[in-house]
Amino acid sequence: MEHRLYSLAKYPLKLTWHENKTTYLTVRKEKSVLHLRLHRLFFHAPTPILEALLLYAAKRDREAGVKIKQMAHLYFSSLVLEPSLMNSQGKVYNLQEILDRMQVFMPIKVENISIGWSKRSRVGSFRSITYGTFNRCTREICIHPILDQSEVPLYFLEFIVYHELLHAIYPSKMDGKGKCQIHSKEFKEQEELFPRFKLAKEWEKKSLEFFKRGQKHGRS
């Protein structure tokens, strides 16, 4: 692959490979040499992608950038990882029971999904809280433990689990401009079918202030 890339380049080039998925492409120009730091996902890339890499590195070409992002998105979404061990039974709520109930409201049955409480307990500066995440590689739903308290309405926790289940059905997509669409039109339409959608969204709006007060009074 390196030989192909060097042969396509019209300028001095130096390559470095890495496996850090947060920065799959870094470009630095030093004197007349262009330094490319590439994720190994590009190691067996077809010629059009290699040409896009070189074009983007040299001119920050927008269309080339879209092609690169699309390949990276496809690569990372296809990875299969070993699932981690998570506990679904909390002090108040059992996430597995909630997950099983929410399956009834899904347009299709979501197979091979595990769910558990995250090990994190801090909520930072309270500017925002990520209540749940879905990992497509391990097919895990991870819920923030701050929701495992009796003061949190059951319908709100059910909504969070419902929302994350939808991510298993409606994956994020790259549009023609290279922008990642996390919540598609179909996703949002299905989300609004949650039985207590409006009530859950109303509680979500005031939840940040609720958890702020709880932190001040020693709740977690």
PDB file of N, CA and C in Angstrom, residues 72-177:
ATOM      1  N   ALA A  72     -14.062   5.802   6.595  1.00  0.00           N
ATOM      2  CA  ALA A  72     -13.793   5.639   8.026  1.00  0.00           C
ATOM      3  C   ALA A  72     -15.060   5.225   8.763  1.00  0.00           C
ATOM      4  N   HIS A  73     -16.181   5.847   8.390  1.00  0.00           N
ATOM      5  CA  HIS A  73     -17.460   5.518   9.025  1.00  0.00           C
ATOM      6  C   HIS A  73     -17.827   4.057   8.780  1.00  0.00           C
ATOM      7  N   LEU A  74     -17.693   3.604   7.555  1.00  0.00           N
ATOM      8  CA  LEU A  74     -18.009   2.216   7.214  1.00  0.00           C
ATOM      9  C   LEU A  74     -17.081   1.245   7.935  1.00  0.00           C
ATOM     10  N   TYR A  75     -15.824   1.611   8.037  1.00  0.00           N
ATOM     11  CA  TYR A  75     -14.838   0.742   8.696  1.00  0.00           C
ATOM     12  C   TYR A  75     -15.160   0.569  10.174  1.00  0.00           C
ATOM     13  N   PHE A  76     -15.355   1.676  10.887  1.00  0.00           N
ATOM     14  CA  PHE A  76     -15.576   1.596  12.326  1.00  0.00           C
ATOM     15  C   PHE A  76     -16.934   0.996  12.666  1.00  0.00           C
ATOM     16  N   SER A  77     -17.940   1.210  11.809  1.00  0.00           N
ATOM     17  CA  SER A  77     -19.264   0.645  12.075  1.00  0.00           C
ATOM     18  C   SER A  77     -19.303  -0.858  11.829  1.00  0.00           C
ATOM     19  N   SER A  78     -18.300  -1.390  11.130  1.00  0.00           N
ATOM     20  CA  SER A  78     -18.277  -2.824  10.833  1.00  0.00           C
ATOM     21  C   SER A  78     -17.432  -3.619  11.819  1.00  0.00           C
ATOM     22  N   LEU A  79     -16.758  -2.932  12.731  1.00  0.00           N
ATOM     23  CA  LEU A  79     -15.910  -3.630  13.696  1.00  0.00           C
ATOM     24  C   LEU A  79     -16.744  -4.470  14.645  1.00  0.00           C
ATOM     25  N   VAL A  80     -16.261  -5.624  15.014  1.00  0.00           N
ATOM     26  CA  VAL A  80     -16.925  -6.493  15.984  1.00  0.00           C
ATOM     27  C   VAL A  80     -16.001  -6.650  17.184  1.00  0.00           C
ATOM     28  N   LEU A  81     -16.471  -6.208  18.341  1.00  0.00           N
ATOM     29  CA  LEU A  81     -15.674  -6.277  19.557  1.00  0.00           C
ATOM     30  C   LEU A  81     -16.331  -7.192  20.574  1.00  0.00           C
ATOM     31  N   GLU A  82     -15.549  -7.665  21.504  1.00  0.00           N
ATOM     32  CA  GLU A  82     -16.094  -8.485  22.577  1.00  0.00           C
ATOM     33  C   GLU A  82     -16.883  -7.598  23.537  1.00  0.00           C
ATOM     34  N   PRO A  83     -18.091  -7.998  23.916  1.00  0.00           N
ATOM     35  CA  PRO A  83     -18.866  -7.189  24.855  1.00  0.00           C
ATOM     36  C   PRO A  83     -18.240  -7.180  26.241  1.00  0.00           C
ATOM     37  N   SER A  84     -18.473  -6.103  26.973  1.00  0.00           N
ATOM     38  CA  SER A  84     -17.968  -6.008  28.335  1.00  0.00           C
ATOM     39  C   SER A  84     -19.010  -6.544  29.308  1.00  0.00           C
ATOM     40  N   LEU A  85     -18.581  -6.793  30.539  1.00  0.00           N
ATOM     41  CA  LEU A  85     -19.494  -7.293  31.559  1.00  0.00           C
ATOM     42  C   LEU A  85     -20.167  -6.113  32.250  1.00  0.00           C
ATOM     43  N   MET A  86     -21.493  -6.054  32.175  1.00  0.00           N
ATOM     44  CA  MET A  86     -22.230  -4.965  32.799  1.00  0.00           C
ATOM     45  C   MET A  86     -23.318  -5.551  33.689  1.00  0.00           C
ATOM     46  N   ASN A  87     -23.655  -4.808  34.731  1.00  0.00           N
ATOM     47  CA  ASN A  87     -24.694  -5.234  35.659  1.00  0.00           C
ATOM     48  C   ASN A  87     -25.986  -4.491  35.340  1.00  0.00           C
ATOM     49  N   SER A  88     -27.050  -5.212  35.048  1.00  0.00           N
ATOM     50  CA  SER A  88     -28.324  -4.574  34.712  1.00  0.00           C
ATOM     51  C   SER A  88     -29.178  -4.295  35.947  1.00  0.00           C
ATOM     52  N   GLN A  89     -28.854  -4.929  37.067  1.00  0.00           N
ATOM     53  CA  GLN A  89     -29.617  -4.730  38.300  1.00  0.00           C
ATOM     54  C   GLN A  89     -29.026  -3.573  39.089  1.00  0.00           C
ATOM     55  N   GLY A  90     -29.823  -2.530  39.267  1.00  0.00           N
ATOM     56  CA  GLY A  90     -29.377  -1.388  40.054  1.00  0.00           C
ATOM     57  C   GLY A  90     -29.955  -1.422  41.452  1.00  0.00           C
ATOM     58  N   LYS A  91     -29.757  -0.363  42.206  1.00  0.00           N
ATOM     59  CA  LYS A  91     -30.308  -0.275  43.562  1.00  0.00           C
ATOM     60  C   LYS A  91     -31.823  -0.153  43.522  1.00  0.00           C
ATOM     61  N   VAL A  92     -32.325   0.507  42.484  1.00  0.00           N
ATOM     62  CA  VAL A  92     -33.772   0.736  42.357  1.00  0.00           C
ATOM     63  C   VAL A  92     -34.346   0.042  41.124  1.00  0.00           C
ATOM     64  N   TYR A  93     -33.690   0.205  39.993  1.00  0.00           N
ATOM     65  CA  TYR A  93     -34.252  -0.269  38.731  1.00  0.00           C
ATOM     66  C   TYR A  93     -33.451  -1.420  38.122  1.00  0.00           C
ATOM     67  N   ASN A  94     -34.175  -2.335  37.482  1.00  0.00           N
ATOM     68  CA  ASN A  94     -33.557  -3.426  36.733  1.00  0.00           C
ATOM     69  C   ASN A  94     -33.667  -3.101  35.244  1.00  0.00           C
ATOM     70  N   LEU A  95     -32.540  -2.822  34.624  1.00  0.00           N
ATOM     71  CA  LEU A  95     -32.541  -2.389  33.226  1.00  0.00           C
ATOM     72  C   LEU A  95     -32.970  -3.484  32.258  1.00  0.00           C
ATOM     73  N   GLN A  96     -32.650  -4.731  32.579  1.00  0.00           N
ATOM     74  CA  GLN A  96     -33.029  -5.827  31.685  1.00  0.00           C
ATOM     75  C   GLN A  96     -34.544  -5.954  31.605  1.00  0.00           C
ATOM     76  N   GLU A  97     -35.217  -5.782  32.732  1.00  0.00           N
ATOM     77  CA  GLU A  97     -36.680  -5.838  32.744  1.00  0.00           C
ATOM     78  C   GLU A  97     -37.266  -4.702  31.908  1.00  0.00           C
ATOM     79  N   ILE A  98     -36.664  -3.521  32.030  1.00  0.00           N
ATOM     80  CA  ILE A  98     -37.128  -2.373  31.246  1.00  0.00           C
ATOM     81  C   ILE A  98     -36.886  -2.608  29.756  1.00  0.00           C
ATOM     82  N   LEU A  99     -35.719  -3.131  29.435  1.00  0.00           N
ATOM     83  CA  LEU A  99     -35.395  -3.435  28.036  1.00  0.00           C
ATOM     84  C   LEU A  99     -36.404  -4.408  27.440  1.00  0.00           C
ATOM     85  N   ASP A 100     -36.736  -5.443  28.185  1.00  0.00           N
ATOM     86  CA  ASP A 100     -37.694  -6.441  27.696  1.00  0.00           C
ATOM     87  C   ASP A 100     -39.062  -5.818  27.437  1.00  0.00           C
ATOM     88  N   ARG A 101     -39.472  -4.895  28.298  1.00  0.00           N
ATOM     89  CA  ARG A 101     -40.769  -4.235  28.108  1.00  0.00           C
ATOM     90  C   ARG A 101     -40.748  -3.319  26.888  1.00  0.00           C
ATOM     91  N   MET A 102     -39.639  -2.634  26.685  1.00  0.00           N
ATOM     92  CA  MET A 102     -39.549  -1.681  25.576  1.00  0.00           C
ATOM     93  C   MET A 102     -39.514  -2.375  24.217  1.00  0.00           C
ATOM     94  N   GLN A 103     -39.108  -3.635  24.196  1.00  0.00           N
ATOM     95  CA  GLN A 103     -39.085  -4.392  22.936  1.00  0.00           C
ATOM     96  C   GLN A 103     -40.469  -4.436  22.289  1.00  0.00           C
ATOM     97  N   VAL A 104     -41.501  -4.399  23.101  1.00  0.00           N
ATOM     98  CA  VAL A 104     -42.878  -4.465  22.595  1.00  0.00           C
ATOM     99  C   VAL A 104     -43.189  -3.278  21.684  1.00  0.00           C
ATOM    100  N   PHE A 105     -42.568  -2.140  21.960  1.00  0.00           N
ATOM    101  CA  PHE A 105     -42.862  -0.916  21.214  1.00  0.00           C
ATOM    102  C   PHE A 105     -41.951  -0.713  20.003  1.00  0.00           C
ATOM    103  N   MET A 106     -41.003  -1.612  19.808  1.00  0.00           N
ATOM    104  CA  MET A 106     -40.099  -1.486  18.670  1.00  0.00           C
ATOM    105  C   MET A 106     -40.787  -1.928  17.370  1.00  0.00           C
ATOM    106  N   PRO A 107     -40.482  -1.291  16.242  1.00  0.00           N
ATOM    107  CA  PRO A 107     -41.064  -1.711  14.960  1.00  0.00           C
ATOM    108  C   PRO A 107     -40.627  -3.115  14.559  1.00  0.00           C
ATOM    109  N   ILE A 108     -39.432  -3.518  15.016  1.00  0.00           N
ATOM    110  CA  ILE A 108     -38.950  -4.889  14.826  1.00  0.00           C
ATOM    111  C   ILE A 108     -38.267  -5.326  16.118  1.00  0.00           C
ATOM    112  N   LYS A 109     -38.174  -6.624  16.326  1.00  0.00           N
ATOM    113  CA  LYS A 109     -37.500  -7.112  17.525  1.00  0.00           C
ATOM    114  C   LYS A 109     -35.995  -6.896  17.381  1.00  0.00           C
ATOM    115  N   VAL A 110     -35.404  -6.316  18.409  1.00  0.00           N
ATOM    116  CA  VAL A 110     -33.967  -6.044  18.403  1.00  0.00           C
ATOM    117  C   VAL A 110     -33.255  -7.214  19.077  1.00  0.00           C
ATOM    118  N   GLU A 111     -32.465  -7.922  18.298  1.00  0.00           N
ATOM    119  CA  GLU A 111     -31.805  -9.135  18.792  1.00  0.00           C
ATOM    120  C   GLU A 111     -30.412  -8.845  19.350  1.00  0.00           C
ATOM    121  N   ASN A 112     -29.974  -9.729  20.246  1.00  0.00           N
ATOM    122  CA  ASN A 112     -28.593  -9.733  20.755  1.00  0.00           C
ATOM    123  C   ASN A 112     -28.163  -8.384  21.324  1.00  0.00           C
ATOM    124  N   ILE A 113     -28.990  -7.838  22.194  1.00  0.00           N
ATOM    125  CA  ILE A 113     -28.688  -6.571  22.854  1.00  0.00           C
ATOM    126  C   ILE A 113     -28.466  -6.825  24.342  1.00  0.00           C
ATOM    127  N   SER A 114     -27.404  -6.267  24.878  1.00  0.00           N
ATOM    128  CA  SER A 114     -27.182  -6.326  26.324  1.00  0.00           C
ATOM    129  C   SER A 114     -27.292  -4.914  26.886  1.00  0.00           C
ATOM    130  N   ILE A 115     -27.607  -4.827  28.164  1.00  0.00           N
ATOM    131  CA  ILE A 115     -27.794  -3.518  28.792  1.00  0.00           C
ATOM    132  C   ILE A 115     -27.251  -3.552  30.211  1.00  0.00           C
ATOM    133  N   GLY A 116     -26.747  -2.424  30.651  1.00  0.00           N
ATOM    134  CA  GLY A 116     -26.218  -2.366  32.011  1.00  0.00           C
ATOM    135  C   GLY A 116     -25.970  -0.932  32.440  1.00  0.00           C
ATOM    136  N   TRP A 117     -25.692  -0.794  33.733  1.00  0.00           N
ATOM    137  CA  TRP A 117     -25.386   0.519  34.286  1.00  0.00           C
ATOM    138  C   TRP A 117     -23.922   0.857  34.035  1.00  0.00           C
ATOM    139  N   SER A 118     -23.681   2.085  33.651  1.00  0.00           N
ATOM    140  CA  SER A 118     -22.305   2.544  33.479  1.00  0.00           C
ATOM    141  C   SER A 118     -21.615   2.590  34.837  1.00  0.00           C
ATOM    142  N   LYS A 119     -20.302   2.461  34.827  1.00  0.00           N
ATOM    143  CA  LYS A 119     -19.534   2.528  36.074  1.00  0.00           C
ATOM    144  C   LYS A 119     -19.260   3.962  36.495  1.00  0.00           C
ATOM    145  N   ARG A 120     -19.501   4.883  35.576  1.00  0.00           N
ATOM    146  CA  ARG A 120     -19.261   6.285  35.927  1.00  0.00           C
ATOM    147  C   ARG A 120     -20.356   6.777  36.858  1.00  0.00           C
ATOM    148  N   SER A 121     -20.019   7.678  37.760  1.00  0.00           N
ATOM    149  CA  SER A 121     -21.011   8.210  38.686  1.00  0.00           C
ATOM    150  C   SER A 121     -21.022   9.733  38.709  1.00  0.00           C
ATOM    151  N   ARG A 122     -19.930  10.344  38.273  1.00  0.00           N
ATOM    152  CA  ARG A 122     -19.864  11.797  38.272  1.00  0.00           C
ATOM    153  C   ARG A 122     -20.608  12.356  37.063  1.00  0.00           C
ATOM    154  N   VAL A 123     -21.125  13.551  37.228  1.00  0.00           N
ATOM    155  CA  VAL A 123     -21.860  14.202  36.144  1.00  0.00           C
ATOM    156  C   VAL A 123     -21.215  15.519  35.739  1.00  0.00           C
ATOM    157  N   GLY A 124     -19.951  15.677  36.080  1.00  0.00           N
ATOM    158  CA  GLY A 124     -19.202  16.843  35.624  1.00  0.00           C
ATOM    159  C   GLY A 124     -19.747  18.153  36.141  1.00  0.00           C
ATOM    160  N   SER A 125     -19.796  19.150  35.263  1.00  0.00           N
ATOM    161  CA  SER A 125     -20.199  20.500  35.659  1.00  0.00           C
ATOM    162  C   SER A 125     -21.693  20.722  35.494  1.00  0.00           C
ATOM    163  N   PHE A 126     -22.440  19.675  35.150  1.00  0.00           N
ATOM    164  CA  PHE A 126     -23.889  19.753  34.960  1.00  0.00           C
ATOM    165  C   PHE A 126     -24.286  20.594  33.753  1.00  0.00           C
ATOM    166  N   ARG A 127     -23.370  20.860  32.858  1.00  0.00           N
ATOM    167  CA  ARG A 127     -23.761  21.554  31.634  1.00  0.00           C
ATOM    168  C   ARG A 127     -24.605  20.632  30.769  1.00  0.00           C
ATOM    169  N   SER A 128     -24.336  19.351  30.860  1.00  0.00           N
ATOM    170  CA  SER A 128     -25.128  18.341  30.156  1.00  0.00           C
ATOM    171  C   SER A 128     -24.833  16.979  30.768  1.00  0.00           C
ATOM    172  N   ILE A 129     -25.742  16.048  30.575  1.00  0.00           N
ATOM    173  CA  ILE A 129     -25.557  14.678  31.047  1.00  0.00           C
ATOM    174  C   ILE A 129     -25.941  13.739  29.912  1.00  0.00           C
ATOM    175  N   THR A 130     -25.072  12.814  29.598  1.00  0.00           N
ATOM    176  CA  THR A 130     -25.403  11.778  28.621  1.00  0.00           C
ATOM    177  C   THR A 130     -26.019  10.618  29.385  1.00  0.00           C
ATOM    178  N   TYR A 131     -27.336  10.459  29.271  1.00  0.00           N
ATOM    179  CA  TYR A 131     -28.050   9.461  30.065  1.00  0.00           C
ATOM    180  C   TYR A 131     -27.848   8.041  29.550  1.00  0.00           C
ATOM    181  N   GLY A 132     -27.624   7.912  28.252  1.00  0.00           N
ATOM    182  CA  GLY A 132     -27.464   6.571  27.699  1.00  0.00           C
ATOM    183  C   GLY A 132     -26.652   6.584  26.417  1.00  0.00           C
ATOM    184  N   THR A 133     -26.026   5.457  26.114  1.00  0.00           N
ATOM    185  CA  THR A 133     -25.277   5.304  24.867  1.00  0.00           C
ATOM    186  C   THR A 133     -25.517   3.905  24.310  1.00  0.00           C
ATOM    187  N   PHE A 134     -25.402   3.792  22.991  1.00  0.00           N
ATOM    188  CA  PHE A 134     -25.478   2.483  22.344  1.00  0.00           C
ATOM    189  C   PHE A 134     -24.198   2.254  21.569  1.00  0.00           C
ATOM    190  N   ASN A 135     -23.531   1.142  21.842  1.00  0.00           N
ATOM    191  CA  ASN A 135     -22.308   0.768  21.135  1.00  0.00           C
ATOM    192  C   ASN A 135     -22.666  -0.265  20.071  1.00  0.00           C
ATOM    193  N   ARG A 136     -22.587   0.137  18.810  1.00  0.00           N
ATOM    194  CA  ARG A 136     -22.981  -0.753  17.722  1.00  0.00           C
ATOM    195  C   ARG A 136     -22.023  -1.932  17.576  1.00  0.00           C
ATOM    196  N   CYS A 137     -20.768  -1.735  17.953  1.00  0.00           N
ATOM    197  CA  CYS A 137     -19.778  -2.804  17.811  1.00  0.00           C
ATOM    198  C   CYS A 137     -20.045  -3.950  18.785  1.00  0.00           C
ATOM    199  N   THR A 138     -20.329  -3.603  20.042  1.00  0.00           N
ATOM    200  CA  THR A 138     -20.570  -4.631  21.063  1.00  0.00           C
ATOM    201  C   THR A 138     -22.053  -4.882  21.288  1.00  0.00           C
ATOM    202  N   ARG A 139     -22.915  -4.038  20.670  1.00  0.00           N
ATOM    203  CA  ARG A 139     -24.371  -4.114  20.828  1.00  0.00           C
ATOM    204  C   ARG A 139     -24.750  -4.011  22.299  1.00  0.00           C
ATOM    205  N   GLU A 140     -24.183  -3.008  22.931  1.00  0.00           N
ATOM    206  CA  GLU A 140     -24.447  -2.746  24.343  1.00  0.00           C
ATOM    207  C   GLU A 140     -25.131  -1.397  24.526  1.00  0.00           C
ATOM    208  N   ILE A 141     -26.114  -1.384  25.412  1.00  0.00           N
ATOM    209  CA  ILE A 141     -26.710  -0.130  25.859  1.00  0.00           C
ATOM    210  C   ILE A 141     -26.186   0.133  27.260  1.00  0.00           C
ATOM    211  N   CYS A 142     -25.622   1.314  27.449  1.00  0.00           N
ATOM    212  CA  CYS A 142     -25.039   1.680  28.737  1.00  0.00           C
ATOM    213  C   CYS A 142     -25.812   2.878  29.287  1.00  0.00           C
ATOM    214  N   ILE A 143     -26.318   2.763  30.511  1.00  0.00           N
ATOM    215  CA  ILE A 143     -27.149   3.800  31.116  1.00  0.00           C
ATOM    216  C   ILE A 143     -26.424   4.444  32.294  1.00  0.00           C
ATOM    217  N   HIS A 144     -26.518   5.771  32.382  1.00  0.00           N
ATOM    218  CA  HIS A 144     -25.849   6.508  33.460  1.00  0.00           C
ATOM    219  C   HIS A 144     -26.484   6.146  34.809  1.00  0.00           C
ATOM    220  N   PRO A 145     -25.676   5.798  35.810  1.00  0.00           N
ATOM    221  CA  PRO A 145     -26.208   5.372  37.113  1.00  0.00           C
ATOM    222  C   PRO A 145     -26.928   6.466  37.884  1.00  0.00           C
ATOM    223  N   ILE A 146     -26.811   7.705  37.432  1.00  0.00           N
ATOM    224  CA  ILE A 146     -27.527   8.780  38.113  1.00  0.00           C
ATOM    225  C   ILE A 146     -29.039   8.591  38.004  1.00  0.00           C
ATOM    226  N   LEU A 147     -29.471   7.788  37.023  1.00  0.00           N
ATOM    227  CA  LEU A 147     -30.905   7.532  36.847  1.00  0.00           C
ATOM    228  C   LEU A 147     -31.418   6.429  37.766  1.00  0.00           C
ATOM    229  N   ASP A 148     -30.522   5.762  38.463  1.00  0.00           N
ATOM    230  CA  ASP A 148     -30.916   4.656  39.340  1.00  0.00           C
ATOM    231  C   ASP A 148     -31.267   5.173  40.726  1.00  0.00           C
ATOM    232  N   GLN A 149     -32.353   5.929  40.800  1.00  0.00           N
ATOM    233  CA  GLN A 149     -32.852   6.448  42.075  1.00  0.00           C
ATOM    234  C   GLN A 149     -34.360   6.604  41.984  1.00  0.00           C
ATOM    235  N   SER A 150     -35.008   6.454  43.109  1.00  0.00           N
ATOM    236  CA  SER A 150     -36.476   6.423  43.135  1.00  0.00           C
ATOM    237  C   SER A 150     -37.097   7.745  42.710  1.00  0.00           C
ATOM    238  N   GLU A 151     -36.351   8.845  42.839  1.00  0.00           N
ATOM    239  CA  GLU A 151     -36.890  10.150  42.446  1.00  0.00           C
ATOM    240  C   GLU A 151     -36.998  10.302  40.932  1.00  0.00           C
ATOM    241  N   VAL A 152     -36.294   9.455  40.202  1.00  0.00           N
ATOM    242  CA  VAL A 152     -36.369   9.489  38.734  1.00  0.00           C
ATOM    243  C   VAL A 152     -37.584   8.682  38.289  1.00  0.00           C
ATOM    244  N   PRO A 153     -38.511   9.295  37.562  1.00  0.00           N
ATOM    245  CA  PRO A 153     -39.710   8.570  37.128  1.00  0.00           C
ATOM    246  C   PRO A 153     -39.359   7.366  36.249  1.00  0.00           C
ATOM    247  N   LEU A 154     -40.060   6.285  36.461  1.00  0.00           N
ATOM    248  CA  LEU A 154     -39.824   5.084  35.669  1.00  0.00           C
ATOM    249  C   LEU A 154     -40.016   5.362  34.182  1.00  0.00           C
ATOM    250  N   TYR A 155     -41.040   6.167  33.842  1.00  0.00           N
ATOM    251  CA  TYR A 155     -41.305   6.427  32.423  1.00  0.00           C
ATOM    252  C   TYR A 155     -40.134   7.135  31.748  1.00  0.00           C
ATOM    253  N   PHE A 156     -39.373   7.938  32.516  1.00  0.00           N
ATOM    254  CA  PHE A 156     -38.228   8.624  31.914  1.00  0.00           C
ATOM    255  C   PHE A 156     -37.099   7.639  31.623  1.00  0.00           C
ATOM    256  N   LEU A 157     -36.830   6.746  32.561  1.00  0.00           N
ATOM    257  CA  LEU A 157     -35.802   5.729  32.333  1.00  0.00           C
ATOM    258  C   LEU A 157     -36.214   4.817  31.177  1.00  0.00           C
ATOM    259  N   GLU A 158     -37.497   4.488  31.102  1.00  0.00           N
ATOM    260  CA  GLU A 158     -37.992   3.676  29.985  1.00  0.00           C
ATOM    261  C   GLU A 158     -37.767   4.395  28.656  1.00  0.00           C
ATOM    262  N   PHE A 159     -37.980   5.706  28.660  1.00  0.00           N
ATOM    263  CA  PHE A 159     -37.780   6.489  27.438  1.00  0.00           C
ATOM    264  C   PHE A 159     -36.316   6.475  27.002  1.00  0.00           C
ATOM    265  N   ILE A 160     -35.402   6.580  27.956  1.00  0.00           N
ATOM    266  CA  ILE A 160     -33.973   6.559  27.628  1.00  0.00           C
ATOM    267  C   ILE A 160     -33.593   5.210  27.017  1.00  0.00           C
ATOM    268  N   VAL A 161     -34.080   4.125  27.600  1.00  0.00           N
ATOM    269  CA  VAL A 161     -33.796   2.791  27.063  1.00  0.00           C
ATOM    270  C   VAL A 161     -34.427   2.637  25.674  1.00  0.00           C
ATOM    271  N   TYR A 162     -35.655   3.115  25.527  1.00  0.00           N
ATOM    272  CA  TYR A 162     -36.355   3.086  24.237  1.00  0.00           C
ATOM    273  C   TYR A 162     -35.543   3.833  23.176  1.00  0.00           C
ATOM    274  N   HIS A 163     -35.056   5.011  23.545  1.00  0.00           N
ATOM    275  CA  HIS A 163     -34.258   5.839  22.633  1.00  0.00           C
ATOM    276  C   HIS A 163     -33.001   5.103  22.171  1.00  0.00           C
ATOM    277  N   GLU A 164     -32.311   4.466  23.117  1.00  0.00           N
ATOM    278  CA  GLU A 164     -31.075   3.758  22.758  1.00  0.00           C
ATOM    279  C   GLU A 164     -31.367   2.514  21.915  1.00  0.00           C
ATOM    280  N   LEU A 165     -32.489   1.871  22.156  1.00  0.00           N
ATOM    281  CA  LEU A 165     -32.886   0.729  21.327  1.00  0.00           C
ATOM    282  C   LEU A 165     -33.095   1.155  19.872  1.00  0.00           C
ATOM    283  N   LEU A 166     -33.632   2.350  19.693  1.00  0.00           N
ATOM    284  CA  LEU A 166     -33.852   2.850  18.335  1.00  0.00           C
ATOM    285  C   LEU A 166     -32.537   3.012  17.579  1.00  0.00           C
ATOM    286  N   HIS A 167     -31.469   3.311  18.303  1.00  0.00           N
ATOM    287  CA  HIS A 167     -30.160   3.432  17.649  1.00  0.00           C
ATOM    288  C   HIS A 167     -29.717   2.098  17.052  1.00  0.00           C
ATOM    289  N   ALA A 168     -30.192   1.001  17.636  1.00  0.00           N
ATOM    290  CA  ALA A 168     -29.852  -0.324  17.101  1.00  0.00           C
ATOM    291  C   ALA A 168     -30.581  -0.595  15.788  1.00  0.00           C
ATOM    292  N   ILE A 169     -31.716   0.081  15.590  1.00  0.00           N
ATOM    293  CA  ILE A 169     -32.520  -0.111  14.381  1.00  0.00           C
ATOM    294  C   ILE A 169     -32.170   0.910  13.305  1.00  0.00           C
ATOM    295  N   TYR A 170     -31.957   2.148  13.742  1.00  0.00           N
ATOM    296  CA  TYR A 170     -31.670   3.237  12.808  1.00  0.00           C
ATOM    297  C   TYR A 170     -30.249   3.754  13.051  1.00  0.00           C
ATOM    298  N   PRO A 171     -29.259   3.172  12.395  1.00  0.00           N
ATOM    299  CA  PRO A 171     -27.869   3.601  12.611  1.00  0.00           C
ATOM    300  C   PRO A 171     -27.617   5.003  12.067  1.00  0.00           C
ATOM    301  N   SER A 172     -26.597   5.637  12.577  1.00  0.00           N
ATOM    302  CA  SER A 172     -26.206   6.946  12.057  1.00  0.00           C
ATOM    303  C   SER A 172     -25.718   6.796  10.619  1.00  0.00           C
ATOM    304  N   LYS A 173     -25.866   7.874   9.852  1.00  0.00           N
ATOM    305  CA  LYS A 173     -25.497   7.835   8.437  1.00  0.00           C
ATOM    306  C   LYS A 173     -24.630   9.036   8.084  1.00  0.00           C
ATOM    307  N   MET A 174     -23.851   8.876   7.032  1.00  0.00           N
ATOM    308  CA  MET A 174     -23.094   9.996   6.483  1.00  0.00           C
ATOM    309  C   MET A 174     -23.877  10.559   5.303  1.00  0.00           C
ATOM    310  N   ASP A 175     -24.164  11.868   5.339  1.00  0.00           N
ATOM    311  CA  ASP A 175     -24.861  12.449   4.199  1.00  0.00           C
ATOM    312  C   ASP A 175     -23.854  12.809   3.105  1.00  0.00           C
ATOM    313  N   GLY A 176     -24.347  13.387   2.033  1.00  0.00           N
ATOM    314  CA  GLY A 176     -23.487  13.691   0.897  1.00  0.00           C
ATOM    315  C   GLY A 176     -22.414  14.724   1.186  1.00  0.00           C
ATOM    316  N   LYS A 177     -22.574  15.466   2.286  1.00  0.00           N
ATOM    317  CA  LYS A 177     -21.597  16.493   2.651  1.00  0.00           C
ATOM    318  C   LYS A 177     -20.601  15.991   3.692  1.00  0.00           C
TER     319      LYS A 177
END
